[in-house]
mmCIF file of C-alpha atoms in Angstrom:
data_model
loop_
_atom_site.group_PDB
_atom_site.id
_atom_site.type_symbol
_atom_site.label_atom_id
_atom_site.label_comp_id
_atom_site.label_asym_id
_atom_site.label_seq_id
_atom_site.Cartn_x
_atom_site.Cartn_y
_atom_site.Cartn_z
ATOM 1 C CA UNK A 1 -22.635 -11.065 -5.962
ATOM 2 C CA UNK A 2 -18.830 -11.255 -6.926
ATOM 3 C CA UNK A 3 -16.166 -11.108 -4.242
ATOM 4 C CA UNK A 4 -14.951 -7.453 -3.954
ATOM 5 C CA UNK A 5 -11.449 -8.669 -3.109
ATOM 6 C CA UNK A 6 -9.963 -11.752 -4.378
ATOM 7 C CA UNK A 7 -7.349 -13.725 -2.924
ATOM 8 C CA UNK A 8 -5.112 -16.398 -4.719
ATOM 9 C CA UNK A 9 -1.863 -17.769 -3.484
ATOM 10 C CA UNK A 10 1.139 -18.061 -5.751
ATOM 11 C CA UNK A 11 3.718 -20.097 -3.857
ATOM 12 C CA UNK A 12 4.312 -18.404 -0.480
ATOM 13 C CA UNK A 13 2.785 -15.064 -1.903
ATOM 14 C CA UNK A 14 -0.668 -13.844 -1.351
ATOM 15 C CA UNK A 15 -2.253 -11.816 -4.149
ATOM 16 C CA UNK A 16 -5.064 -9.500 -3.009
ATOM 17 C CA UNK A 17 -6.854 -8.096 -5.973
ATOM 18 C CA UNK A 18 -9.616 -5.342 -5.890
ATOM 19 C CA UNK A 19 -12.397 -6.596 -7.896
ATOM 20 C CA UNK A 20 -14.644 -3.725 -8.991
ATOM 21 C CA UNK A 21 -13.269 -3.135 -12.349
ATOM 22 C CA UNK A 22 -16.447 -1.546 -13.758
ATOM 23 C CA UNK A 23 -15.938 1.088 -10.876
ATOM 24 C CA UNK A 24 -12.210 1.474 -11.349
ATOM 25 C CA UNK A 25 -11.955 -0.555 -8.126
ATOM 26 C CA UNK A 26 -13.396 2.496 -6.046
ATOM 27 C CA UNK A 27 -13.220 1.683 -2.280
ATOM 28 C CA UNK A 28 -16.639 1.176 -0.839
ATOM 29 C CA UNK A 29 -17.489 0.187 2.720
ATOM 30 C CA UNK A 30 -18.299 -3.292 1.640
ATOM 31 C CA UNK A 31 -14.895 -3.717 -0.201
ATOM 32 C CA UNK A 32 -13.145 -2.544 3.081
ATOM 33 C CA UNK A 33 -14.967 -5.235 4.979
ATOM 34 C CA UNK A 34 -13.762 -7.897 2.742
ATOM 35 C CA UNK A 35 -10.111 -6.453 2.659
ATOM 36 C CA UNK A 36 -10.040 -6.635 6.568
ATOM 37 C CA UNK A 37 -11.240 -10.270 6.460
ATOM 38 C CA UNK A 38 -8.419 -11.161 4.209
ATOM 39 C CA UNK A 39 -5.950 -9.272 6.432
ATOM 40 C CA UNK A 40 -7.460 -11.259 9.442
ATOM 41 C CA UNK A 41 -6.366 -14.533 7.596
ATOM 42 C CA UNK A 42 -2.966 -13.124 6.419
ATOM 43 C CA UNK A 43 -2.140 -11.937 9.905
ATOM 44 C CA UNK A 44 -2.874 -15.695 11.205
ATOM 45 C CA UNK A 45 -0.556 -17.429 8.548
ATOM 46 C CA UNK A 46 2.005 -14.613 7.490
ATOM 47 C CA UNK A 47 2.725 -15.435 3.982
ATOM 48 C CA UNK A 48 6.147 -14.682 2.476
ATOM 49 C CA UNK A 49 4.841 -11.595 0.873
ATOM 50 C CA UNK A 50 1.592 -9.913 -0.454
ATOM 51 C CA UNK A 51 0.751 -8.365 -3.857
ATOM 52 C CA UNK A 52 -1.901 -5.882 -3.744
ATOM 53 C CA UNK A 53 -3.458 -5.420 -7.169
ATOM 54 C CA UNK A 54 -6.571 -4.025 -9.075
ATOM 55 C CA UNK A 55 -8.635 -5.731 -11.587
ATOM 56 C CA UNK A 56 -9.242 -4.256 -15.026
ATOM 57 C CA UNK A 57 -7.520 -1.126 -16.335
ATOM 58 C CA UNK A 58 -6.913 0.787 -13.035
ATOM 59 C CA UNK A 59 -5.518 -0.122 -9.649
ATOM 60 C CA UNK A 60 -7.957 2.166 -7.818
ATOM 61 C CA UNK A 61 -9.564 5.490 -8.391
ATOM 62 C CA UNK A 62 -10.222 6.370 -4.752
ATOM 63 C CA UNK A 63 -13.130 6.109 -2.426
ATOM 64 C CA UNK A 64 -16.634 5.210 -3.892
ATOM 65 C CA UNK A 65 -18.211 8.596 -4.255
ATOM 66 C CA UNK A 66 -21.565 7.164 -5.142
ATOM 67 C CA UNK A 67 -21.662 5.201 -1.782
ATOM 68 C CA UNK A 68 -20.574 8.473 0.037
ATOM 69 C CA UNK A 69 -23.276 10.393 -1.667
ATOM 70 C CA UNK A 70 -25.865 7.832 -0.828
ATOM 71 C CA UNK A 71 -24.835 7.903 2.934
ATOM 72 C CA UNK A 72 -23.458 4.207 2.926
ATOM 73 C CA UNK A 73 -21.205 4.196 5.948
ATOM 74 C CA UNK A 74 -19.371 1.882 8.337
ATOM 75 C CA UNK A 75 -20.509 1.623 11.931
ATOM 76 C CA UNK A 76 -16.997 2.550 12.911
ATOM 77 C CA UNK A 77 -15.827 5.953 11.347
ATOM 78 C CA UNK A 78 -12.204 4.824 11.911
ATOM 79 C CA UNK A 79 -12.633 1.392 10.361
ATOM 80 C CA UNK A 80 -11.270 2.206 6.957
ATOM 81 C CA UNK A 81 -8.315 4.212 8.473
ATOM 82 C CA UNK A 82 -7.444 1.370 10.707
ATOM 83 C CA UNK A 83 -7.660 -1.123 7.889
ATOM 84 C CA UNK A 84 -5.224 0.762 5.876
ATOM 85 C CA UNK A 85 -3.009 0.862 8.933
ATOM 86 C CA UNK A 86 -3.021 -2.883 9.359
ATOM 87 C CA UNK A 87 -2.090 -3.370 5.731
ATOM 88 C CA UNK A 88 0.894 -1.227 6.107
ATOM 89 C CA UNK A 89 1.787 -2.852 9.375
ATOM 90 C CA UNK A 90 1.657 -6.558 8.015
ATOM 91 C CA UNK A 91 4.801 -8.403 9.120
ATOM 92 C CA UNK A 92 5.465 -9.605 5.541
ATOM 93 C CA UNK A 93 6.516 -7.203 2.519
ATOM 94 C CA UNK A 94 3.738 -5.804 0.664
ATOM 95 C CA UNK A 95 4.058 -4.881 -2.944
ATOM 96 C CA UNK A 96 1.385 -2.816 -4.756
ATOM 97 C CA UNK A 97 1.111 -3.408 -8.474
ATOM 98 C CA UNK A 98 -0.392 -0.161 -10.041
ATOM 99 C CA UNK A 99 -1.739 0.204 -13.320
ATOM 100 C CA UNK A 100 -4.037 3.199 -14.738
ATOM 101 C CA UNK A 101 -5.746 5.380 -12.021
ATOM 102 C CA UNK A 102 -4.139 5.443 -8.478
ATOM 103 C CA UNK A 103 -6.147 8.401 -7.206
ATOM 104 C CA UNK A 104 -6.591 9.826 -3.625
ATOM 105 C CA UNK A 105 -7.923 6.727 -1.516
ATOM 106 C CA UNK A 106 -6.199 4.545 -4.032
ATOM 107 C CA UNK A 107 -2.987 6.347 -3.667
ATOM 108 C CA UNK A 108 -3.447 5.945 0.118
ATOM 109 C CA UNK A 109 -3.795 2.239 -0.387
ATOM 110 C CA UNK A 110 -0.811 2.076 -2.550
ATOM 111 C CA UNK A 111 1.261 3.986 -0.017
ATOM 112 C CA UNK A 112 0.796 1.232 2.599
ATOM 113 C CA UNK A 113 2.966 -1.000 0.496
ATOM 114 C CA UNK A 114 6.657 -1.340 1.025
ATOM 115 C CA UNK A 115 7.354 -1.464 -2.732
ATOM 116 C CA UNK A 116 5.218 0.124 -5.691
ATOM 117 C CA UNK A 117 5.784 -1.430 -8.958
ATOM 118 C CA UNK A 118 3.971 0.913 -11.571
ATOM 119 C CA UNK A 119 2.908 0.020 -15.112
ATOM 120 C CA UNK A 120 3.917 2.544 -17.730
ATOM 121 C CA UNK A 121 0.418 3.759 -17.857
ATOM 122 C CA UNK A 122 -0.019 4.378 -14.217
ATOM 123 C CA UNK A 123 -1.222 7.859 -13.138
ATOM 124 C CA UNK A 124 -0.903 8.962 -9.432
ATOM 125 C CA UNK A 125 -3.127 11.825 -7.985
ATOM 126 C CA UNK A 126 -4.253 13.285 -4.715
ATOM 127 C CA UNK A 127 -7.510 14.983 -5.182
ATOM 128 C CA UNK A 128 -8.430 15.825 -1.664
ATOM 129 C CA UNK A 129 -8.035 19.522 -2.307
ATOM 130 C CA UNK A 130 -10.342 19.493 -5.197
ATOM 131 C CA UNK A 131 -13.195 18.067 -3.149
ATOM 132 C CA UNK A 132 -12.448 20.481 -0.078
ATOM 133 C CA UNK A 133 -11.675 17.497 2.275
ATOM 134 C CA UNK A 134 -8.523 16.521 4.231
ATOM 135 C CA UNK A 135 -6.966 12.940 3.972
ATOM 136 C CA UNK A 136 -8.270 10.378 6.532
ATOM 137 C CA UNK A 137 -6.666 7.203 5.464
ATOM 138 C CA UNK A 138 -2.871 7.989 6.013
ATOM 139 C CA UNK A 139 -1.989 10.134 3.053
ATOM 140 C CA UNK A 140 -0.374 13.111 5.106
ATOM 141 C CA UNK A 141 1.747 10.691 7.118
ATOM 142 C CA UNK A 142 2.875 8.307 4.454
ATOM 143 C CA UNK A 143 3.313 10.394 1.242
ATOM 144 C CA UNK A 144 5.959 12.900 2.744
ATOM 145 C CA UNK A 145 7.796 9.938 4.113
ATOM 146 C CA UNK A 146 8.048 8.428 0.702
ATOM 147 C CA UNK A 147 8.655 11.500 -1.569
ATOM 148 C CA UNK A 148 9.571 14.201 0.884
ATOM 149 C CA UNK A 149 7.560 17.132 2.398
ATOM 150 C CA UNK A 150 7.778 19.618 -0.394
ATOM 151 C CA UNK A 151 6.837 17.084 -3.266
ATOM 152 C CA UNK A 152 4.033 15.859 -0.989
ATOM 153 C CA UNK A 153 2.581 19.222 -0.649
ATOM 154 C CA UNK A 154 2.857 20.111 -4.236
ATOM 155 C CA UNK A 155 0.748 16.961 -5.011
ATOM 156 C CA UNK A 156 -1.859 17.876 -2.319
ATOM 157 C CA UNK A 157 -1.883 21.609 -3.166
ATOM 158 C CA UNK A 158 -2.391 21.270 -6.915
ATOM 159 C CA UNK A 159 -4.009 17.975 -7.454
ATOM 160 C CA UNK A 160 -2.603 17.314 -10.765
ATOM 161 C CA UNK A 161 -1.836 13.778 -12.216
ATOM 162 C CA UNK A 162 1.702 12.540 -11.832
ATOM 163 C CA UNK A 163 2.567 9.995 -14.760
ATOM 164 C CA UNK A 164 4.549 6.942 -14.023
ATOM 165 C CA UNK A 165 7.983 8.386 -15.241
ATOM 166 C CA UNK A 166 7.569 11.327 -12.966
ATOM 167 C CA UNK A 167 6.528 9.251 -10.109
ATOM 168 C CA UNK A 168 9.749 7.121 -10.447
ATOM 169 C CA UNK A 169 11.795 10.434 -10.557
ATOM 170 C CA UNK A 170 10.293 11.647 -7.306
ATOM 171 C CA UNK A 171 10.270 8.328 -5.605
ATOM 172 C CA UNK A 172 6.710 7.757 -5.571
ATOM 173 C CA UNK A 173 6.939 4.305 -7.337
ATOM 174 C CA UNK A 174 10.140 2.073 -7.315
ATOM 175 C CA UNK A 175 10.019 0.609 -10.790
ATOM 176 C CA UNK A 176 8.043 0.974 -13.974
ATOM 177 C CA UNK A 177 7.316 -2.036 -16.342
ATOM 178 C CA UNK A 178 5.152 -2.448 -19.464
ATOM 179 C CA UNK A 179 1.466 -2.739 -18.344
ATOM 180 C CA UNK A 180 1.170 -6.265 -20.002
ATOM 181 C CA UNK A 181 3.944 -7.423 -17.491
ATOM 182 C CA UNK A 182 2.822 -5.814 -14.390
ATOM 183 C CA UNK A 183 1.263 -8.778 -12.560
ATOM 184 C CA UNK A 184 4.182 -10.864 -13.740
ATOM 185 C CA UNK A 185 6.781 -8.356 -12.551
ATOM 186 C CA UNK A 186 5.251 -7.842 -9.270
ATOM 187 C CA UNK A 187 4.906 -11.604 -8.360
ATOM 188 C CA UNK A 188 8.696 -12.157 -9.480
ATOM 189 C CA UNK A 189 9.672 -9.501 -7.207
ATOM 190 C CA UNK A 190 7.613 -10.856 -4.459
ATOM 191 C CA UNK A 191 8.861 -14.366 -4.870
ATOM 192 C CA UNK A 192 12.491 -12.991 -4.710
ATOM 193 C CA UNK A 193 11.520 -11.354 -1.483
ATOM 194 C CA UNK A 194 9.740 -14.359 -0.217
ATOM 195 C CA UNK A 195 12.875 -16.407 -0.587
ATOM 196 C CA UNK A 196 14.425 -14.168 2.257
ATOM 197 C CA UNK A 197 11.334 -14.349 4.313
ATOM 198 C CA UNK A 198 13.154 -15.378 7.436
ATOM 199 C CA UNK A 199 14.723 -12.014 7.681
ATOM 200 C CA UNK A 200 12.346 -9.772 5.707
ATOM 201 C CA UNK A 201 9.857 -9.328 8.656
ATOM 202 C CA UNK A 202 12.684 -8.202 10.985
ATOM 203 C CA UNK A 203 14.003 -5.885 8.490
ATOM 204 C CA UNK A 204 10.610 -4.379 7.898
ATOM 205 C CA UNK A 205 10.198 -3.855 11.728
ATOM 206 C CA UNK A 206 13.705 -2.474 11.931
ATOM 207 C CA UNK A 207 13.218 0.074 9.267
ATOM 208 C CA UNK A 208 9.845 1.133 10.563
ATOM 209 C CA UNK A 209 11.066 1.620 14.045
ATOM 210 C CA UNK A 210 14.035 3.772 12.858
ATOM 211 C CA UNK A 211 11.785 6.453 11.558
ATOM 212 C CA UNK A 212 10.524 6.957 15.165
ATOM 213 C CA UNK A 213 14.009 7.260 16.742
ATOM 214 C CA UNK A 214 16.752 9.761 16.840
ATOM 215 C CA UNK A 215 19.871 8.698 14.771
ATOM 216 C CA UNK A 216 21.642 7.615 18.135
ATOM 217 C CA UNK A 217 18.509 5.558 19.149
ATOM 218 C CA UNK A 218 18.110 3.960 15.876
ATOM 219 C CA UNK A 219 21.740 2.809 15.850
ATOM 220 C CA UNK A 220 21.303 1.466 19.375
ATOM 221 C CA UNK A 221 18.096 -0.272 18.191
ATOM 222 C CA UNK A 222 19.992 -1.761 15.344
ATOM 223 C CA UNK A 223 22.673 -3.217 17.528
ATOM 224 C CA UNK A 224 20.224 -4.553 20.110
ATOM 225 C CA UNK A 225 18.177 -6.446 17.317
ATOM 226 C CA UNK A 226 21.465 -8.162 16.033
ATOM 227 C CA UNK A 227 22.522 -9.419 19.444
ATOM 228 C CA UNK A 228 22.225 -13.135 20.082
ATOM 229 C CA UNK A 229 18.627 -13.766 21.087
ATOM 230 C CA UNK A 230 17.504 -10.483 19.697
ATOM 231 C CA UNK A 231 16.632 -11.506 16.274
ATOM 232 C CA UNK A 232 16.368 -9.207 13.213
ATOM 233 C CA UNK A 233 14.442 -6.072 14.299
ATOM 234 C CA UNK A 234 13.539 -7.680 17.480
ATOM 235 C CA UNK A 235 14.483 -4.571 19.601
ATOM 236 C CA UNK A 236 11.844 -1.885 20.457
#
């Protein structure tokens, strides 16, 4: 059976590709197992950056509904949520390269990235409300932090598609490129970031920590991180 998540290294950048194009890269329990194994390796070596991509015409259409209906589950009910959290907490910058469908669980996956590069055919959507379920993989925490509470609620309540141009306007993605250039553009950006790898991990920690603090605390944390011996983002 083909690997469900592929890894290739381009310079100091690790590219992880969801590899179920016939299923629009739907997130099955087996796919999560492979993704977690790749995260184990990445956490050991810490590349200069990670590009998260999807094979075929879509990034990810969400959870594998067929597997859910068949009762296929993981032994640990929180395993998939924690895998998403691990991806978002990688010390190196993560870039999501999104084309076609980026729905629900796929949207939650993309939101773990620090930067989202979208193809001009990308379509974002949260369908939890249409299925009568609540998010479990981080959407309610990450989406409002990225686009604001009101816009996040609108996406959740209505469940309509958000095309790439609108996603860029509201801050859901950071850049739009022609679909044919998506992989190239994401890799170019990752390589530029990796060239600053000595500080990017500290920057990522510093900014993540700032969201948990008051303004005064965040300013003190920043001062502490830049003191001799503190290192970038070392405080906290």
